[in-house]
Coordinates of C-alpha atoms in Angstrom, one line a residue:
Chain E
M294 CA 4.7 10.7 19.5
P295 CA 1.5 11.8 17.7
P296 CA 0.8 15.0 17.6
V297 CA 0.2 17.9 19.7
I298 CA -2.8 20.0 19.7
N299 CA -1.7 23.6 20.3
D300 CA -3.8 26.2 22.1
K301 CA -4.6 27.6 19.1
C302 CA -7.5 25.2 18.7
I303 CA -10.7 26.0 18.1
Y304 CA -12.7 23.3 18.8
C305 CA -13.4 22.4 15.2
G306 CA -12.8 19.2 15.1
N307 CA -11.2 18.5 11.4
C308 CA -8.7 16.6 13.5
Y309 CA -10.8 13.8 14.9
E310 CA -12.4 14.0 11.6
I311 CA -9.8 13.9 8.7
C312 CA -7.9 10.6 10.6
P313 CA -6.9 8.2 8.5
G314 CA -5.9 5.7 11.4
D315 CA -9.4 7.3 13.9
V316 CA -6.3 7.9 16.6
F317 CA -8.4 11.3 17.9
T318 CA -11.5 10.9 20.2
W319 CA -13.8 14.0 20.8
S320 CA -16.8 13.9 23.1
D321 CA -17.2 17.3 24.6
Q322 CA -18.1 19.8 22.0
S323 CA -16.3 22.3 24.1
E324 CA -13.2 21.0 24.5
K325 CA -10.2 19.9 22.2
P326 CA -10.0 16.6 20.5
T327 CA -7.3 13.5 22.0
I328 CA -4.8 11.2 21.1
F329 CA -6.6 8.2 22.4
Y330 CA -4.5 5.8 20.0
P331 CA -1.3 7.7 20.3
A332 CA 0.6 4.3 19.0
E333 CA -1.1 3.4 15.9
C334 CA -0.3 7.3 14.3
W335 CA 1.5 7.2 11.2
H336 CA 2.7 11.2 11.0
C337 CA 0.9 11.3 7.6
G338 CA 0.2 14.4 8.8
A339 CA -3.5 14.5 7.1
C340 CA -4.8 15.9 11.0
R341 CA -2.1 19.2 9.7
L342 CA -4.0 20.0 6.7
E343 CA -6.7 20.1 7.6
C344 CA -6.6 21.7 11.1
P345 CA -7.6 25.8 9.5
V346 CA -5.8 27.6 12.9
D347 CA -2.0 26.3 13.3
A348 CA -2.5 24.0 15.7
I349 CA -1.5 20.5 15.4
E350 CA 2.4 19.9 16.1
Y351 CA 4.9 16.9 15.7
D352 CA 6.4 15.2 18.5
F353 CA 9.0 12.9 18.2
P354 CA 9.2 10.3 21.1
L355 CA 13.4 9.7 21.5
G356 CA 13.2 6.5 19.3
M357 CA 12.9 8.3 16.5
T358 CA 15.3 11.1 16.6
H359 CA 18.8 9.5 18.7
V360 CA 18.2 5.9 17.4
Chain Y
M215 CA -27.0 -2.7 16.7
K216 CA -28.5 -1.4 13.3
T217 CA -27.9 -3.1 10.4
H218 CA -28.7 -1.1 6.8
H219 CA -29.5 -2.9 4.1
L220 CA -28.4 -1.1 0.4
K221 CA -28.7 -1.9 -3.1
T222 CA -26.3 -0.1 -5.8
D223 CA -24.5 -1.4 -9.1
V224 CA -21.1 -0.8 -8.0
V225 CA -19.4 -0.8 -4.5
I226 CA -15.9 0.0 -4.5
M227 CA -14.7 -1.3 -1.3
G228 CA -12.1 1.2 -0.3
G229 CA -10.7 4.7 -0.8
G230 CA -8.1 5.2 -1.7
L231 CA -6.0 6.3 -5.3
A232 CA -7.5 3.2 -6.8
G233 CA -10.7 3.4 -5.2
L234 CA -11.9 6.9 -5.9
N235 CA -11.0 6.4 -9.3
A236 CA -12.7 3.5 -10.6
A237 CA -15.5 5.1 -8.2
I238 CA -14.9 8.1 -10.8
A239 CA -15.4 6.0 -13.8
A240 CA -18.5 3.9 -12.5
A241 CA -20.3 7.3 -11.2
E242 CA -19.3 8.6 -15.2
R243 CA -20.9 6.1 -16.3
G244 CA -24.6 6.4 -15.4
L245 CA -24.4 3.7 -12.6
Q246 CA -24.9 3.8 -8.9
V247 CA -21.7 4.0 -6.9
I248 CA -21.5 3.5 -3.2
V249 CA -17.8 3.8 -1.5
M250 CA -15.9 2.0 1.8
D251 CA -13.5 2.6 3.6
K252 CA -12.1 2.0 6.2
G253 CA -11.3 5.9 7.3
K254 CA -12.5 9.5 5.2
I255 CA -12.1 10.0 1.5
E256 CA -10.0 13.1 0.9
R257 CA -7.3 11.4 3.8
S258 CA -7.4 7.4 3.5
G259 CA -5.2 5.2 1.9
N260 CA -0.8 5.1 1.2
I261 CA -1.4 8.8 0.2
S262 CA -3.3 10.2 3.2
G263 CA -0.4 13.7 3.8
G264 CA 0.2 13.9 -0.4
V265 CA 2.6 12.4 -3.0
D266 CA 4.7 13.8 -5.3
H267 CA 6.0 11.2 -7.7
F268 CA 3.7 9.4 -11.0
M269 CA 5.5 7.3 -13.0
A270 CA 4.7 8.3 -17.0
Y271 CA 6.1 7.7 -20.6
L272 CA 5.0 11.3 -22.6
E273 CA 6.0 10.1 -26.1
T274 CA 7.9 13.4 -26.8
G275 CA 10.1 11.7 -29.8
E276 CA 13.1 11.0 -27.5
Q277 CA 13.4 6.6 -27.8
W278 CA 12.7 6.1 -24.5
D279 CA 9.9 8.0 -23.9
S280 CA 7.3 5.4 -26.1
R281 CA 5.3 3.3 -25.0
E282 CA 7.0 0.5 -26.4
A283 CA 10.4 1.8 -24.8
Y284 CA 8.6 1.9 -21.5
L285 CA 6.5 -1.7 -22.1
R286 CA 10.8 -3.0 -22.9
F287 CA 11.1 -1.5 -19.7
V288 CA 8.1 -3.3 -17.8
Q289 CA 9.2 -6.3 -19.1
E290 CA 12.2 -6.5 -18.3
E291 CA 11.8 -5.1 -14.5
G292 CA 8.7 -6.9 -13.6
Y293 CA 10.6 -10.7 -16.4
G294 CA 9.1 -13.8 -14.5
I295 CA 5.8 -12.5 -13.1
V296 CA 4.7 -8.9 -15.3
N297 CA 1.4 -9.4 -17.3
I298 CA 2.4 -6.7 -20.4
E299 CA -0.8 -7.6 -22.6
I300 CA -2.2 -6.6 -18.9
H301 CA -0.4 -3.6 -18.3
N302 CA -0.2 -2.4 -22.0
R303 CA -4.2 -2.3 -21.9
V304 CA -4.8 -0.9 -18.0
F305 CA -2.2 1.4 -17.4
C306 CA -0.8 2.3 -21.7
D307 CA -4.4 2.5 -23.2
E308 CA -5.2 5.1 -19.1
L309 CA -2.5 6.9 -19.6
K310 CA -3.6 9.9 -21.1
G311 CA -7.0 10.0 -20.4
A312 CA -5.3 9.7 -16.7
I313 CA -3.1 13.3 -17.1
K314 CA -6.7 14.7 -18.5
R315 CA -8.2 13.6 -15.3
L316 CA -5.6 15.0 -12.6
E317 CA -5.6 18.9 -14.4
R318 CA -9.3 18.9 -14.7
I319 CA -9.6 18.0 -10.8
G320 CA -7.0 20.6 -10.4
S321 CA -4.4 18.4 -9.4
P322 CA -2.0 18.4 -12.2
L323 CA 1.4 17.1 -13.2
P324 CA 2.8 19.8 -14.7
D325 CA 4.7 22.2 -12.7
P326 CA 1.9 24.8 -12.3
N327 CA 4.8 27.8 -12.6
T328 CA 6.7 27.0 -15.9
G329 CA 4.0 24.4 -17.5
A330 CA 6.2 22.1 -18.6
Y331 CA 6.9 18.2 -17.2
Y332 CA 9.5 18.4 -14.0
R333 CA 11.2 15.0 -15.1
T334 CA 14.2 12.8 -13.3
A335 CA 15.4 9.3 -13.3
S336 CA 15.6 7.1 -11.0
M337 CA 14.8 3.2 -9.8
G338 CA 16.8 1.9 -13.3
Q339 CA 14.3 3.9 -15.1
P340 CA 16.4 4.5 -19.7
G341 CA 14.7 7.7 -19.1
P342 CA 13.3 10.5 -16.9
Y343 CA 10.2 8.9 -16.2
W344 CA 9.2 9.7 -12.9
I345 CA 6.9 13.9 -13.0
N346 CA 7.8 15.6 -10.0
F347 CA 4.1 16.8 -8.8
N348 CA 2.4 19.1 -6.3
G349 CA 0.4 15.7 -5.0
K350 CA -0.7 17.5 -1.3
Y351 CA -4.4 17.7 -2.4
L352 CA -4.9 15.0 -4.9
K353 CA -6.8 12.9 -2.5
P354 CA -9.5 15.7 -1.3
N355 CA -9.8 16.2 -4.7
L356 CA -10.1 13.5 -6.4
A357 CA -12.7 13.3 -3.3
K358 CA -14.8 16.2 -4.4
E359 CA -15.9 15.0 -7.7
V360 CA -16.6 11.1 -6.7
R361 CA -18.8 13.6 -4.6
R362 CA -19.4 15.8 -6.8
L363 CA -20.7 13.1 -9.8
G364 CA -23.3 11.6 -6.5
C365 CA -21.6 8.3 -5.1
T366 CA -23.2 7.2 -1.7
V367 CA -19.5 7.5 0.2
L368 CA -19.0 5.5 3.3
D369 CA -16.9 6.5 5.5
R370 CA -15.3 4.5 8.2
V371 CA -17.0 1.9 6.5
M372 CA -14.8 -1.0 7.2
T373 CA -15.9 -3.8 4.8
T374 CA -15.0 -7.1 6.2
R375 CA -17.2 -9.9 4.2
L376 CA -17.9 -10.3 0.1
F377 CA -20.5 -12.8 -1.3
V378 CA -19.5 -15.0 -3.7
S379 CA -22.6 -17.3 -4.5
D380 CA -22.0 -19.5 -8.1
R381 CA -19.0 -18.1 -8.1
K382 CA -20.5 -14.8 -8.9
L383 CA -19.7 -11.8 -6.9
V384 CA -23.6 -10.6 -4.8
G385 CA -22.7 -8.4 -2.0
A386 CA -20.0 -7.2 0.4
F387 CA -21.1 -6.6 4.2
G388 CA -19.0 -3.9 6.7
F389 CA -19.2 -1.9 10.3
H390 CA -19.0 1.4 10.8
T391 CA -15.3 1.8 12.6
R392 CA -17.0 4.1 14.8
T393 CA -20.3 4.0 15.5
G394 CA -20.6 -0.5 14.7
E395 CA -23.7 0.5 12.6
M396 CA -23.8 -2.4 9.8
Y397 CA -24.1 -2.4 6.0
F398 CA -25.6 -5.1 4.2
I399 CA -24.9 -3.9 0.8
E400 CA -26.3 -7.0 -2.5
C401 CA -24.6 -5.7 -5.6
K402 CA -23.6 -6.3 -9.4
A403 CA -19.6 -5.1 -9.3
L404 CA -17.6 -4.7 -7.0
V405 CA -13.9 -3.4 -7.3
A406 CA -11.1 -4.2 -4.5
A407 CA -9.3 -1.7 -4.1
T408 CA -6.8 -2.0 0.1
G409 CA -4.4 -1.4 -1.5
N410 CA -0.6 -4.4 0.3
T411 CA -0.1 -5.1 3.1
N412 CA 2.5 -3.1 5.5
R413 CA 2.2 -3.8 9.1
L414 CA 3.1 -8.0 8.3
Y415 CA 6.8 -7.3 10.1
E416 CA 8.2 -5.4 13.0
T417 CA 9.6 -2.6 12.2
P418 CA 13.0 -1.0 12.4
T419 CA 11.9 1.1 15.0
R420 CA 9.7 -1.9 16.8
M421 CA 7.1 1.1 16.7
P422 CA 4.0 -0.9 14.2
F423 CA 3.0 1.6 12.7
N424 CA 6.0 3.8 12.0
T425 CA 5.9 2.4 8.3
W426 CA 7.1 3.4 5.7
L427 CA 3.3 3.2 3.7
C428 CA 0.0 3.1 4.8
P429 CA -0.3 0.9 7.6
Y430 CA -4.1 0.5 8.0
D431 CA -3.4 -1.0 4.7
T432 CA -3.9 -4.4 6.0
G433 CA -4.4 -7.1 2.9
D434 CA -8.1 -7.2 4.3
A435 CA -9.2 -7.0 0.4
Q436 CA -6.6 -10.6 -0.7
R437 CA -7.8 -12.1 2.5
L438 CA -11.9 -11.5 1.8
A439 CA -11.1 -12.4 -1.7
L440 CA -9.4 -15.0 -1.3
E441 CA -12.4 -16.4 1.2
G442 CA -14.4 -15.9 -2.2
G443 CA -13.2 -18.2 -3.9
A444 CA -10.5 -15.8 -5.7
T445 CA -7.2 -16.9 -6.6
L446 CA -4.2 -15.2 -5.5
A447 CA -1.2 -14.5 -6.9
N448 CA 2.8 -12.8 -7.3
M449 CA 2.1 -13.0 -2.9
E450 CA 6.0 -14.5 -2.4
F451 CA 7.8 -11.1 -2.5
L452 CA 8.0 -8.5 0.2
R453 CA 9.2 -5.0 -0.4
M454 CA 11.9 -2.3 1.9
T455 CA 13.0 0.6 0.5
I456 CA 15.5 2.8 2.5
V457 CA 14.2 6.0 4.7
P458 CA 15.8 8.0 7.7
K459 CA 17.3 7.2 10.1
G460 CA 14.0 7.0 12.6
F461 CA 11.6 8.1 10.4
S462 CA 10.0 5.2 7.3
A463 CA 8.5 7.9 5.4
P464 CA 9.1 8.2 2.1
G465 CA 11.3 10.6 0.0
L466 CA 14.5 7.9 -1.1
N467 CA 13.4 7.5 -5.1
A468 CA 13.3 12.2 -4.8
F469 CA 17.2 11.7 -3.6
T470 CA 18.1 9.3 -6.5
G471 CA 16.1 10.8 -8.5
M472 CA 18.4 14.3 -8.1
G473 CA 21.9 12.4 -8.1
S474 CA 21.8 12.5 -4.6
Y475 CA 24.7 9.6 -3.5
F476 CA 24.7 6.3 -0.8
I477 CA 28.0 6.1 1.0
N478 CA 29.0 3.5 3.7
G479 CA 30.8 4.8 7.1
L480 CA 34.0 4.6 5.3
G481 CA 32.9 7.5 3.5
E482 CA 33.1 5.1 0.2
R483 CA 30.2 5.9 -2.4
Y484 CA 29.3 1.8 -2.2
M485 CA 25.9 1.1 -5.4
S486 CA 29.0 0.7 -8.4
K487 CA 30.0 -2.7 -6.6
Y488 CA 26.9 -3.8 -6.8
H489 CA 24.5 -2.5 -9.9
E490 CA 26.0 -0.3 -12.7
K491 CA 23.4 2.0 -12.8
A492 CA 25.1 2.8 -8.8
E493 CA 22.2 5.3 -7.2
K494 CA 19.7 4.7 -10.1
A495 CA 19.7 1.2 -9.9
P496 CA 16.0 -0.1 -9.5
R497 CA 14.9 -0.4 -5.6
N498 CA 15.7 -3.6 -4.5
W499 CA 19.4 -3.6 -5.5
L500 CA 19.6 -0.2 -3.1
V501 CA 18.0 -2.4 -0.1
W502 CA 20.1 -5.3 -1.5
G503 CA 23.4 -4.0 -1.1
T504 CA 22.7 -1.4 1.4
L505 CA 21.2 -4.5 3.6
S506 CA 24.8 -5.7 2.6
E507 CA 27.4 -3.2 3.8
M508 CA 25.6 -2.9 6.9
K509 CA 26.2 -6.9 7.3
E510 CA 29.7 -6.6 6.9
G511 CA 30.6 -4.3 8.6
R512 CA 30.8 -1.3 7.4
G513 CA 28.1 0.5 8.6
P514 CA 26.3 2.8 9.3
V515 CA 24.7 4.5 5.7
F516 CA 24.6 7.6 4.4
V517 CA 22.3 9.4 1.6
D518 CA 25.1 12.5 1.2
S519 CA 23.6 15.6 -1.0
R520 CA 26.1 18.0 -0.6
H521 CA 27.4 18.1 -4.3
L522 CA 23.8 19.0 -5.5
P523 CA 23.6 22.4 -7.6
P524 CA 21.7 25.4 -4.8
E525 CA 18.6 24.8 -7.9
N526 CA 18.7 21.0 -7.5
L527 CA 18.8 21.3 -3.3
T528 CA 15.6 23.0 -3.5
H529 CA 13.6 21.4 -5.4
L530 CA 14.5 18.1 -3.6
K531 CA 13.9 20.1 -0.2
K532 CA 10.5 21.5 -1.5
T533 CA 9.8 17.4 -2.9
L534 CA 10.7 15.7 0.3
G535 CA 7.8 17.6 2.7
L536 CA 4.8 17.2 -0.5
D537 CA 5.1 13.1 0.3
K538 CA 5.8 13.1 3.4
E539 CA 4.1 16.5 5.4
T540 CA 6.1 15.5 8.4
L541 CA 9.6 14.7 7.1
N542 CA 10.7 18.1 7.2
D543 CA 9.5 17.9 11.6
F544 CA 11.7 15.2 11.4
F545 CA 14.3 17.2 10.4
K546 CA 14.3 19.8 12.0
A547 CA 13.5 17.5 16.0
R548 CA 17.2 15.6 14.6
G549 CA 18.6 17.9 13.3
I550 CA 19.2 17.0 10.3
D551 CA 20.2 19.6 7.3
I552 CA 21.0 17.8 3.9
E553 CA 23.0 20.6 3.0
K554 CA 25.6 20.9 5.3
E555 CA 26.2 17.0 6.1
P556 CA 25.0 13.5 5.1
M557 CA 21.9 11.9 5.9
E558 CA 22.1 8.7 8.2
I559 CA 20.0 6.2 5.9
M560 CA 18.8 2.9 7.4
V561 CA 16.7 -0.3 5.9
S562 CA 13.6 -0.2 6.3
E563 CA 10.8 -3.2 8.1
A564 CA 10.2 -5.2 5.8
M565 CA 5.8 -6.0 3.6
Q566 CA 3.7 -7.9 1.2
T567 CA 3.6 -6.1 -1.8
G568 CA 4.7 -5.9 -5.8
P569 CA 8.6 -6.5 -5.4
I570 CA 8.7 -3.4 -7.9
E571 CA 7.5 -0.4 -9.0
V572 CA 5.0 -1.5 -12.0
V573 CA 4.0 -5.6 -10.8
G574 CA 2.1 -5.5 -7.8
S575 CA 1.1 -8.5 -5.8
G576 CA -2.9 -9.5 -4.4
I577 CA -5.4 -10.5 -6.0
H578 CA -5.0 -11.8 -9.6
I579 CA -7.3 -9.9 -12.4
D580 CA -7.6 -10.4 -16.1
K581 CA -7.4 -6.7 -19.1
N582 CA -10.6 -6.0 -17.5
C583 CA -9.1 -6.0 -13.9
M584 CA -11.7 -9.0 -13.1
S585 CA -10.9 -11.4 -10.6
T586 CA -11.0 -15.1 -11.2
V587 CA -14.9 -14.5 -9.3
E588 CA -17.3 -13.5 -11.9
G589 CA -18.4 -9.3 -11.1
L590 CA -15.0 -9.4 -8.2
F591 CA -12.7 -6.5 -10.1
A592 CA -9.6 -5.3 -8.4
A593 CA -7.3 -2.4 -8.4
G594 CA -4.3 -0.7 -7.0
D595 CA -1.3 -2.1 -5.1
C596 CA -4.0 -5.2 -4.1
A597 CA -3.9 -6.2 -7.6
D598 CA -1.3 -8.2 -9.2
Q599 CA -0.5 -6.8 -12.4
M600 CA -1.2 -3.0 -10.8
K601 CA 1.5 -0.7 -8.5
V602 CA 1.8 2.6 -6.8
V603 CA 0.5 6.3 -7.6
H604 CA 0.8 5.6 -12.1
M605 CA -1.3 2.4 -12.0
A606 CA -3.1 3.6 -8.7
V607 CA -4.7 6.4 -11.2
A608 CA -5.1 5.0 -14.3
G609 CA -5.6 1.6 -14.2
G610 CA -8.0 2.0 -11.3
Y611 CA -10.4 3.8 -13.9
A612 CA -9.3 0.8 -16.2
S613 CA -11.7 -0.9 -13.1
G614 CA -14.0 1.1 -12.5
K615 CA -15.2 1.5 -16.5
C616 CA -14.7 -2.7 -16.7
A617 CA -17.0 -2.7 -13.0
A618 CA -19.0 -0.9 -14.7
E619 CA -19.1 -2.0 -17.8
Y620 CA -20.0 -5.9 -16.9
A621 CA -22.8 -4.6 -14.3
L622 CA -24.1 -2.9 -16.9
H623 CA -25.5 -6.1 -18.8
H624 CA -25.5 -8.6 -15.5
P625 CA -28.3 -8.9 -13.1
F626 CA -28.3 -9.0 -9.1
G627 CA -27.5 -11.9 -8.0
G628 CA -29.1 -13.9 -4.9
C629 CA -28.0 -12.8 -1.0
R630 CA -29.5 -15.5 1.5
S631 CA -30.6 -13.5 4.9
E632 CA -28.7 -16.2 6.6
W633 CA -25.2 -14.7 5.0
V634 CA -26.6 -11.4 7.6
R635 CA -27.1 -13.2 10.7
E636 CA -23.7 -15.3 10.5
E637 CA -21.6 -12.1 8.9
E638 CA -23.2 -9.4 12.2
A639 CA -22.3 -12.4 14.8
R640 CA -19.3 -13.1 13.3
T641 CA -18.6 -9.0 13.6
M642 CA -19.3 -8.4 17.2
A643 CA -18.0 -11.3 18.3
P644 CA -15.0 -10.1 19.5
M645 CA -16.6 -6.8 21.5
R646 CA -19.1 -9.4 23.2
R647 CA -16.0 -11.4 25.0
K648 CA -15.7 -11.1 29.0
Q649 CA -11.9 -10.9 28.6
G650 CA -9.0 -11.4 26.0
L651 CA -6.4 -11.0 24.7
H652 CA -5.4 -7.5 22.8
Y653 CA -4.6 -7.1 19.5
Q654 CA -2.1 -6.2 19.4
E655 CA -0.1 -9.1 21.8
V656 CA -1.3 -11.8 18.6
E657 CA 0.1 -8.9 16.2
D658 CA 3.6 -8.9 17.9
V659 CA 4.9 -12.3 17.8
L660 CA 2.4 -12.5 13.6
R661 CA 5.6 -9.9 13.2
R662 CA 8.4 -11.1 14.7
I663 CA 7.9 -14.8 13.1
M664 CA 8.1 -13.1 9.7
A665 CA 10.6 -10.9 9.7
E666 CA 13.1 -14.1 10.9
N667 CA 12.0 -16.5 8.2
V668 CA 9.7 -15.2 6.3
G669 CA 12.5 -12.1 5.5
P670 CA 14.5 -11.3 3.1
S671 CA 16.7 -14.7 3.8
R672 CA 14.7 -17.5 3.5
T673 CA 14.9 -21.2 3.6
K674 CA 12.3 -24.2 3.3
T675 CA 14.0 -24.4 7.3
S676 CA 12.6 -21.0 8.0
L677 CA 9.5 -21.0 6.2
E678 CA 8.9 -24.2 7.4
T679 CA 8.9 -22.9 11.2
A680 CA 6.7 -20.1 9.8
Q681 CA 3.8 -21.8 8.8
K682 CA 4.5 -24.1 11.7
K683 CA 4.1 -20.8 13.9
I684 CA 1.7 -19.5 12.4
K685 CA -1.1 -22.7 12.6
A686 CA 0.4 -22.5 16.5
L687 CA -0.8 -18.7 17.2
A688 CA -4.1 -18.7 14.7
P689 CA -5.9 -20.0 16.7
Y690 CA -5.4 -17.7 19.5
L691 CA -7.3 -14.8 17.2
D692 CA -10.3 -16.4 18.3
E693 CA -9.6 -15.1 21.7
I694 CA -8.7 -11.8 21.1
K695 CA -11.2 -9.2 23.3
A696 CA -11.7 -6.1 21.5
N697 CA -13.1 -3.1 24.3
N698 CA -15.2 -0.9 21.8
V699 CA -15.8 -0.6 17.8
H700 CA -12.4 1.4 17.2
E701 CA -10.5 -2.1 18.1
R702 CA -12.6 -4.4 16.6
M703 CA -11.6 -2.8 13.2
R704 CA -7.5 -3.1 14.6
S705 CA -8.7 -6.7 14.8
F706 CA -10.2 -7.3 11.8
E707 CA -6.7 -6.1 10.9
T708 CA -5.0 -9.0 12.9
E709 CA -6.7 -11.6 11.1
S710 CA -6.0 -10.4 8.1
L711 CA -2.7 -9.7 8.7
M712 CA -2.2 -13.5 9.0
K713 CA -4.0 -15.1 6.5
V714 CA -1.1 -13.1 4.5
G715 CA 1.5 -14.0 6.1
E716 CA 0.3 -17.5 6.4
I717 CA -0.2 -17.2 1.9
M718 CA 3.3 -15.3 1.6
T719 CA 5.0 -17.9 3.5
H720 CA 3.4 -20.9 1.2
A721 CA 4.1 -19.0 -1.8
A722 CA 7.8 -18.4 -1.1
M723 CA 7.8 -22.1 0.1
F724 CA 7.2 -22.9 -3.1
R725 CA 9.0 -20.2 -5.5
E726 CA 12.8 -22.4 -5.6
E727 CA 14.3 -19.9 -7.1
S728 CA 15.6 -16.2 -5.7
R729 CA 13.5 -13.1 -8.4
F730 CA 13.8 -9.6 -7.4
I731 CA 17.1 -10.7 -4.3
P732 CA 16.5 -9.3 -1.3
Y733 CA 12.5 -9.4 -2.1
H734 CA 12.7 -13.2 -3.1
Y735 CA 16.3 -14.3 -1.9
R736 CA 16.0 -18.1 -0.9
E737 CA 20.0 -18.8 0.2
D738 CA 18.9 -22.5 -0.5
Y739 CA 17.9 -21.7 -4.0
P740 CA 20.0 -18.7 -4.6
E741 CA 20.1 -18.1 -8.4
T742 CA 17.6 -16.8 -9.9
D743 CA 16.2 -19.8 -12.8
N744 CA 13.6 -17.8 -15.9
K745 CA 13.8 -22.5 -17.3
N746 CA 11.2 -22.9 -14.6
W747 CA 10.4 -20.2 -13.0
C748 CA 9.3 -18.0 -15.2
G749 CA 5.8 -17.3 -14.0
Q750 CA 3.3 -16.6 -11.2
I751 CA 2.1 -18.4 -8.3
L752 CA -1.1 -18.4 -8.1
I753 CA -3.1 -19.5 -4.5
K754 CA -6.2 -20.9 -3.8
Q755 CA -8.0 -21.5 -0.8
K756 CA -10.7 -24.2 -0.8
D757 CA -12.3 -25.2 3.1
E758 CA -9.9 -23.7 4.9
T759 CA -6.9 -25.9 3.1
I760 CA -3.5 -23.4 0.3
T761 CA -2.9 -24.5 -2.5
T762 CA -0.2 -23.4 -4.8
E763 CA 0.1 -23.9 -8.7
F764 CA 2.3 -22.8 -10.9
K765 CA 1.8 -20.1 -14.2
P766 CA 4.3 -20.4 -16.9
L767 CA 4.5 -16.5 -18.6
N768 CA 6.1 -16.4 -22.5
Y769 CA 7.2 -12.6 -23.4
K770 CA 7.9 -12.1 -27.0
I771 CA 11.3 -10.3 -26.9

C-alpha cells in the first residue's frame, strides 16, 4: 500500500522528516528510512515531493487496484 | 520525560492551511506566536500533498461575480445552518487580502503562463467560482513565511489539553509524537485549527487510512474545546463524495467542473433525474443520485470524460495530479485512461464535517472567530462557519487577526501547577500499561457502529442503538496499550474520534428533520422542515453529560 524506497535513495531522511502520518522510521543514518506503519499511509505524496532523487515509488495493493 | 514550560501571546493549535494563515496574521501584528502541529508544517493537514482549487468571486462585473451574488449563493446552499454575517466578515472582508497573500508567498491563483484566472463552475455555483491553480507548494510556501516571521514552530507536537480558568483560555498542553517530551504553554489566546474528523466511518476498501480527506484529522480540537467548556455546532452532519473506485482521493470537482458525465451500468446519464444542474449539482445531490442508482440495481457507476475537447482533457489530467499527488500513479496501476474509457467511481466513506463547501461544523464561533470560551478562537474545518480551502486561507487569517487583537488587550490567566502533573500522568498512562488493546481494535468497532447506525440513513432507533453501543465501547479507551509515543498519538486520536461520534449521534437524534440529504437523512423525518428547524444544533458538555439546544437563524431574503 505505501510508498516504496528504491535504490536511488541517498539516505537524506527527507521522507522521514516530512511524512504527515509519521509512518517511517529511520534509526541508522547510513541506511534507507523504512516504512514502519504501512497501514497508516494516506498516499498524500508528500514524501515523493520532498525526495531529491526520485527514490519514492508507489505500490498499490490489490484491494485498491482490483476492487 | 521532560516537560518544557513556555509562555507566548498566541498559540496556534494545528499548522494546516487555516492555522498557518492565522499564525501569519498574528505574527505580522508583532505578537509572539507558537504553532503546534502533529506533523511538520511544510506538509501537514488536508492539503499535505497539494491542492488545485480555490473558491472566490472576483468582481468582474458579471452578475454572479459580486459579493452580494456570492452571499446569496452561500445562503441558498447553506440554508438553515449558515450564518451570513459571519461569512461576510471572515471570508468576504478578507478575500482580497487572501488573494494577494497567496501571490506574495509564491502560490498565485492566476495561471503564471497566461496571467489569467482559470475558472470553472460546479457544486451548484451560479457562475465559475472555482479558480484552478497550482497549489502543490502552497503549504511549504506558507510554512516558509511563518518561519520567516519568527513564529516558534513545534513540529510533531500534539495538543492534548486546553486549560480554561473562569471561562477564559489560559494555556495548552501537548507532547512530541517521537520523543515524548511534553510542552506546557501559557498563552493569552489560542486558535484551534485541527480540521474535520475523517477516520470515523468504515471505508469502502476497509482500509481506515484510505480516506478522501486527511486521516490524521481526528476532531482533536472539537473534543478539547468541548471539554474546556466551548459550544459546538453543526455536528450532526456527515459528508461523503464521489471518488475513483478503490481510491478515496479528491478530484471530483475537477471532473464535474470540466463537464464530465456520470453514467450508470446501463450507460445512461443519471444525474438530471435527481437535480436540474445534473453533474453540476451540489455535492450532496451527486452522492444521493449515485447511492440511489446503486441501490436500485443500476450500478456500477462511472465518470465519462471521453466527449471533452482535447484542451479540457489535458487541463483535467494536469489538475487531478495537483489535487492528489499520487492519483495519476493510481490510474496507471489500475490501467485507467480517462480519454479512452469511462472510469468506475464509488461513494466514499462518510466523515464528520460541515455538509457543503460553504458551511463548516465544530467550534461555534462569532464574527470575531471567537468561541464561547474567551480567548479561544477557531478557524478552518473545525470552526462551525468555515469550510475548505478558500475559508481556511481567508478565515484563518481573520482568526489570527482577532486572536492578536484579543491578546494585545488581555493579560495572561492563571495556570495551576497541578494541571501539569495531571496532564503528564494522563498523557503517558497508555504507555505504562503492561498489556492492553491495540488502538485499531477499538477504532474499528467505533467505525462500524457509526457506519451501520449514523450513516446516510438514520432513524431514532438506529441513533439510540449507536448511543448504547458507543457508551458500552467507551470504557475500553482506558484499556488501550500504546507501545511507543507514535501509538500514544494514535490512541489519543481514538479518544477524539469516540467523542465526536458520541456528539454527532446526539445532534443527529435532536434534529427531527432531514437537511442536505443524505448528509443528515432521517428516514423517520424525511422532509426538510424550514419552519421548525432553520437553525443550528448547539452542543455543550458539563460533567461528562452532553446537552443539546436549538439556535434559530433568520435570513433577510
